[in-house]
Amino acid sequence: MRKTTLLVLTIFVLSVWGTGYAADFRKASLLPQWVPQAQFAGYMVALRKGFYRDAGIDLTLLRGGPENPPFKKLAGGEATFCTGWLSNGIQERASGTPVVNIAQIIRRSALMLVARKSSGILQPQDLNSKKVGLWAEHFYLAPAVFFKKFDLTVQIIPNHTSVFLFLRGGVDATAAMWYNEYHTILNSGLDQDELTVFFLKDYGIKFPEDGLYCLEQTFKEDPEFCRRFVDASLRGWLYAVEHEEEALDIVMKCAEDAHTGTNRAHQRWMLRRMRDLITPEGGPSSLGKLDPAAYDAVGKMLVDFSYIDRVPKFEDFSRGAR
Amino acid sequence: MKEWLYNSIAAKMTLLVLGGSFFVLSAVLSYSYYYSRGIILAETELAAKNLTLSVAGRIEQEFRALEKLPKGVAQYLECNPGDKSTLTKFVQRVVSDNGEIFGSAVAFEPDAFEKGIKAYCPYYFKGPKGLRFEQLTNPSYNYFCKDWYHIPKVLKAPGWSEPYFDEGGADIIMCTYSVPFFEMTERRDQVRGVVTADISLEWLTKLLSSLDVTHGGFCFIISDTGIFVTNPRPELIMRESMFSLAEERNDPQLRTVGKAMLRNDSGFVEIGPSLTGRNAFLAYARIPSPGWSLAAVFPRDEIFAEVQRLYVATILLAVVGVAMLLGVSILVARSMAQPLRAMVVAAGRVAQGELEIDLSHIRSRDEIGRLAAAFTSMTAGLKERDRIRDTFGRYLTKEVVNKLLESKDGLKLGGEGREITMIMSDLRGFTALTSNMTPEEVISFLNRYLGKMVEILVEYHGIVDEIIGDGILAFFGAPEPLEDHPARGVACALKMQAGMEEINALHEAEGLPRLEMSVAVNTGHVVVGNIGSEKRAKYGAVGSEVNFTGRMESFAVGGQVLVSARTYERLKDILDVRNVLHVEMKGVSGKVALYDVRGIRGPYNVAVPDRSDSLVPLKEKIPVAIHRVDKKIVTGAQKIAWFVEASSVSGKLAVPEELRRWEDLRIVLLDAEQHPTGGELYAKVVSVEATAEGSLATVRFTSVSTAAAKALKEAMDLGSRRGRP
């Protein structure tokens, strides 16, 4: 008699707990703006460590890449969340796609221009009339501001996926992400002291990069859900930078699955640079916050380069913690 | 342990042998080890360089051959705009007719193939089910962005792409050679498109794995950015580079090697364990066409395995050899140490004064044997020295013996001027007396006399210069300087006279004749030192003063101590002088004063008893025969004379002829019939009075035979009884 009661009670508790859990559990997907690498370590770690699950989110991490433009996918409803540069986000918003920024992960520019010292480039002025390899679209913005600042006329050679054009001597200088291509250059046998490096952020160019976005509708329907997603993502980032080896194991697994042909040394570099980029001045409390001044600067830049006509209102755009 | 080491010659030798052989062996072994390693390394380097150069050359040839095909297509397209079907067929033939080529494409710039066609790229490749065609113009594959298209276009030069993983067709790692071709203009500056040839890197991997590098060694290729194109560890291919490994393993040297491989044509370097898990040597050679580098890795321990084995064997042999050497050296050291220890014990005993050392058990004839022999002969020498010391000790004071034996310069010949006091003594009438004695009697007689005298001399720190028969020459004040040598000399002389009484008492008890000793004491400047030759030398004194002393002595009579004026001057306050003689001496002008001393006061305080010397007139004259004695030889015919007066030590002779003062006489007592009675005596003439019948000579007896003494005593007793009722 007592045994039966206990069994029934157990089944009841389990089923209530189970259904209760399932009731809060919401499916969602995240599309990073590029192929799996440590640039997205925080999300990979949060997923693998169950931080999203802890937040009641059944997340699917979609594979990013050139064939998956994140905002397009977001607008098309193929992804609940995406990552993207602030400038892209602003442009999307200005052009009518109702996206909102729910967190600003990389709060400054990781973009840099790299040149061989042997090509005679030692200071910004030396870039005048040189061939500079630049990626298209938004990657072009900050370097263009830089050239304008120093009144440089450079011969821009479109750069696509790799730095091999630079390594083969096709260009005198190339744009590179600090956390990615710069290390590729270093690990192609060029030493730091053989290179001249211009960090755009060092020249007063405010250009926050990776942020988390969703459609305004998603946010309006369930701001709490969006907040939980952001918190779990930030928790993932904090865990990743504090548990480097574990995070790298996770990142490497994702990279292997995507055949990106990377190596651990490269991902370690990238993770460490992400650590430098996401925890900037102001300490952990400012993690994920979008700076209105930087927003204005990027907006102005987009207007100046005729990407947009008008800068959307900050309040409409930024729905994350401020 | 430390004690043992310091104290044992065996331990030292063993240690020395061990240390020495260890040192030599390790030096030889190290040299041979490093030398043979050097040879092997040089051979390996040569072989490795040859291998990498030949393999790189072969790969280069393959690449060059491959390059010709897309170049041909490009040349064709620079001369001919190309229509769709010809171009497609051409590309198809390139792929189908060339086994090495995996795929080939001709990609055009927008509007370059035909106006309005923004992208045109026929592509043939070897799919899993045979040759496949594809237009690479789908939106998800924007070939304008691909390195294989973009880089040669920008560079306007053909080139090999980095190896990449092709997801499109066969999921293989491949590499693309791209040749840009230009619009048909004179300037050749407008790129019209790019012709490509893809190769699978599988054949490279196969080629390299077929190479037998050496046990445990392997070959690999890196691209011009250091990425592994081939490697026996497939997980490294395309993912890792020399630089990423260097970074992950924190091995800056590997980075340096990677850079060298990209920048130099060929080389040979030593690398750490980052690449293979073991230390290794790496030879590399450039494959110029793609700018890649081929490397061959030789694990270090494999290369040196033979040397290592040889070395281990050599070390084992060396250890066995050293152990044997050690055994032998212990034996040798012990055989050396044992006799040495015996000698240490012996030397200790010698130090204790025990000279009876037996080292006969040390039979070796080497240095140790000779040392033992030398040691034995040294103890013999010491015994001899002791014997000499004992012997000398009788005649010389300790000081002289010590000076002679112990001082380094003690035995040097040569002398020094010194003022000393010398004494010369002589037994009166001894020579004549000995003529009637057996040699044994003479020796025992002399020994007793000399023994006593030397004892006294030593007591006064006198040095016996010479003993000739019964005569003694001794001095004071050398070699040890004595402030009071005159006093010592005089005191010693008096003591010697006193000692004579003892001797005479013994002699009389044995029925031997009574002896009288005369002593002269003189002080003067002489030369003292070792006199003689190297073979035979003595510590003695020479000079006119010595001779003078001898002459003085000849004026002395038995029982007398004659002191020269110089000695007397020093001591006159403490000397007890009985009489002063003024004598003429040969070689000395004027009279010489000689002091007949009977005692000395002061610290030495010696006196000889004044012997009764009053002459008694004899009632019956005693006839005697007298013989003149000159230089201790009895000469001249015997003369008859008579004792008219006598005492125990002197007498008055009536002689029919002239006698000279200081003449020595042998006097034989005669009976009434003028036959010798057996009694005889020796005497010195001390004064002469001329008489009508001849002369009346006072003589002082120097030696009186027992019979003579008895006869004289009887005559004196008779005379005195008569004379003194």
PDB file of N, CA and C in Angstrom, chain B residues 27 31 55 71 144 150 167 199-200 229 302 360 364 407 497 499 537 574 614 669 676 682 689 715 723:
ATOM      1  N   ALA B  27      88.174  10.882 -21.183  1.00  0.00           N
ATOM      2  CA  ALA B  27      88.629  11.796 -22.234  1.00  0.00           C
ATOM      3  C   ALA B  27      88.642  11.074 -23.581  1.00  0.00           C
ATOM      4  N   TYR B  31      86.105  11.778 -26.583  1.00  0.00           N
ATOM      5  CA  TYR B  31      86.628  12.197 -27.879  1.00  0.00           C
ATOM      6  C   TYR B  31      86.095  11.288 -28.972  1.00  0.00           C
ATOM      7  N   VAL B  55      64.195  14.634 -53.758  1.00  0.00           N
ATOM      8  CA  VAL B  55      62.736  14.521 -53.703  1.00  0.00           C
ATOM      9  C   VAL B  55      62.097  15.851 -54.105  1.00  0.00           C
ATOM     10  N   LYS B  71      48.831  26.534 -68.542  1.00  0.00           N
ATOM     11  CA  LYS B  71      49.522  27.584 -69.290  1.00  0.00           C
ATOM     12  C   LYS B  71      49.173  27.503 -70.770  1.00  0.00           C
ATOM     13  N   PHE B 144      34.879  34.808 -57.823  1.00  0.00           N
ATOM     14  CA  PHE B 144      35.702  36.041 -57.825  1.00  0.00           C
ATOM     15  C   PHE B 144      36.378  36.268 -56.472  1.00  0.00           C
ATOM     16  N   HIS B 150      41.322  35.162 -57.323  1.00  0.00           N
ATOM     17  CA  HIS B 150      41.599  36.551 -56.976  1.00  0.00           C
ATOM     18  C   HIS B 150      43.105  36.862 -56.937  1.00  0.00           C
ATOM     19  N   GLU B 167      35.159  21.121 -50.526  1.00  0.00           N
ATOM     20  CA  GLU B 167      33.905  20.504 -50.110  1.00  0.00           C
ATOM     21  C   GLU B 167      32.987  20.253 -51.291  1.00  0.00           C
ATOM     22  N   ILE B 199      45.136  19.861 -58.295  1.00  0.00           N
ATOM     23  CA  ILE B 199      45.744  18.548 -58.052  1.00  0.00           C
ATOM     24  C   ILE B 199      45.347  18.093 -56.663  1.00  0.00           C
ATOM     25  N   SER B 200      45.160  16.804 -56.558  1.00  0.00           N
ATOM     26  CA  SER B 200      44.917  16.225 -55.243  1.00  0.00           C
ATOM     27  C   SER B 200      46.281  16.046 -54.591  1.00  0.00           C
ATOM     28  N   VAL B 229      51.395  20.554 -45.711  1.00  0.00           N
ATOM     29  CA  VAL B 229      50.702  20.081 -46.898  1.00  0.00           C
ATOM     30  C   VAL B 229      50.622  18.568 -46.831  1.00  0.00           C
ATOM     31  N   GLU B 302      67.832   7.690 -33.252  1.00  0.00           N
ATOM     32  CA  GLU B 302      67.990   6.658 -34.277  1.00  0.00           C
ATOM     33  C   GLU B 302      69.315   6.834 -35.003  1.00  0.00           C
ATOM     34  N   SER B 360     114.887  -7.494   7.419  1.00  0.00           N
ATOM     35  CA  SER B 360     115.350  -8.463   6.418  1.00  0.00           C
ATOM     36  C   SER B 360     114.186  -9.085   5.641  1.00  0.00           C
ATOM     37  N   SER B 364     112.422  -7.000  -1.549  1.00  0.00           N
ATOM     38  CA  SER B 364     112.382  -6.429  -2.902  1.00  0.00           C
ATOM     39  C   SER B 364     113.651  -5.638  -3.171  1.00  0.00           C
ATOM     40  N   SER B 407     125.985  19.845  14.509  1.00  0.00           N
ATOM     41  CA  SER B 407     125.983  21.092  13.742  1.00  0.00           C
ATOM     42  C   SER B 407     126.399  20.794  12.311  1.00  0.00           C
ATOM     43  N   GLN B 497     145.786  16.919  39.820  1.00  0.00           N
ATOM     44  CA  GLN B 497     146.878  16.553  40.735  1.00  0.00           C
ATOM     45  C   GLN B 497     146.310  15.801  41.929  1.00  0.00           C
ATOM     46  N   GLY B 499     143.651  14.141  41.929  1.00  0.00           N
ATOM     47  CA  GLY B 499     143.196  12.837  41.450  1.00  0.00           C
ATOM     48  C   GLY B 499     144.321  11.832  41.409  1.00  0.00           C
ATOM     49  N   ALA B 537     140.095  14.139  11.250  1.00  0.00           N
ATOM     50  CA  ALA B 537     140.198  15.500  11.768  1.00  0.00           C
ATOM     51  C   ALA B 537     139.912  15.463  13.253  1.00  0.00           C
ATOM     52  N   ILE B 574     143.256  35.081  43.510  1.00  0.00           N
ATOM     53  CA  ILE B 574     142.672  33.872  44.118  1.00  0.00           C
ATOM     54  C   ILE B 574     143.635  32.699  44.094  1.00  0.00           C
ATOM     55  N   SER B 614     160.507  17.846  53.123  1.00  0.00           N
ATOM     56  CA  SER B 614     161.772  18.264  53.764  1.00  0.00           C
ATOM     57  C   SER B 614     162.794  17.145  53.669  1.00  0.00           C
ATOM     58  N   LEU B 669     169.061   2.119  42.192  1.00  0.00           N
ATOM     59  CA  LEU B 669     169.675   1.969  43.531  1.00  0.00           C
ATOM     60  C   LEU B 669     170.642   0.784  43.503  1.00  0.00           C
ATOM     61  N   PRO B 676     172.874  -3.546  41.266  1.00  0.00           N
ATOM     62  CA  PRO B 676     171.501  -2.995  41.345  1.00  0.00           C
ATOM     63  C   PRO B 676     170.621  -3.796  42.304  1.00  0.00           C
ATOM     64  N   TYR B 682     162.862   7.763  38.816  1.00  0.00           N
ATOM     65  CA  TYR B 682     163.180   8.815  37.835  1.00  0.00           C
ATOM     66  C   TYR B 682     163.051  10.143  38.534  1.00  0.00           C
ATOM     67  N   GLU B 689     174.421  22.325  42.956  1.00  0.00           N
ATOM     68  CA  GLU B 689     175.481  23.104  43.637  1.00  0.00           C
ATOM     69  C   GLU B 689     176.795  22.452  43.268  1.00  0.00           C
ATOM     70  N   ALA B 715     165.997   4.072  54.532  1.00  0.00           N
ATOM     71  CA  ALA B 715     167.197   4.915  54.733  1.00  0.00           C
ATOM     72  C   ALA B 715     166.825   6.188  55.473  1.00  0.00           C
ATOM     73  N   GLY B 723     169.098  11.066  63.554  1.00  0.00           N
ATOM     74  CA  GLY B 723     169.172  12.534  63.621  1.00  0.00           C
ATOM     75  C   GLY B 723     168.298  13.076  64.736  1.00  0.00           C
TER      76      GLY B 723
END
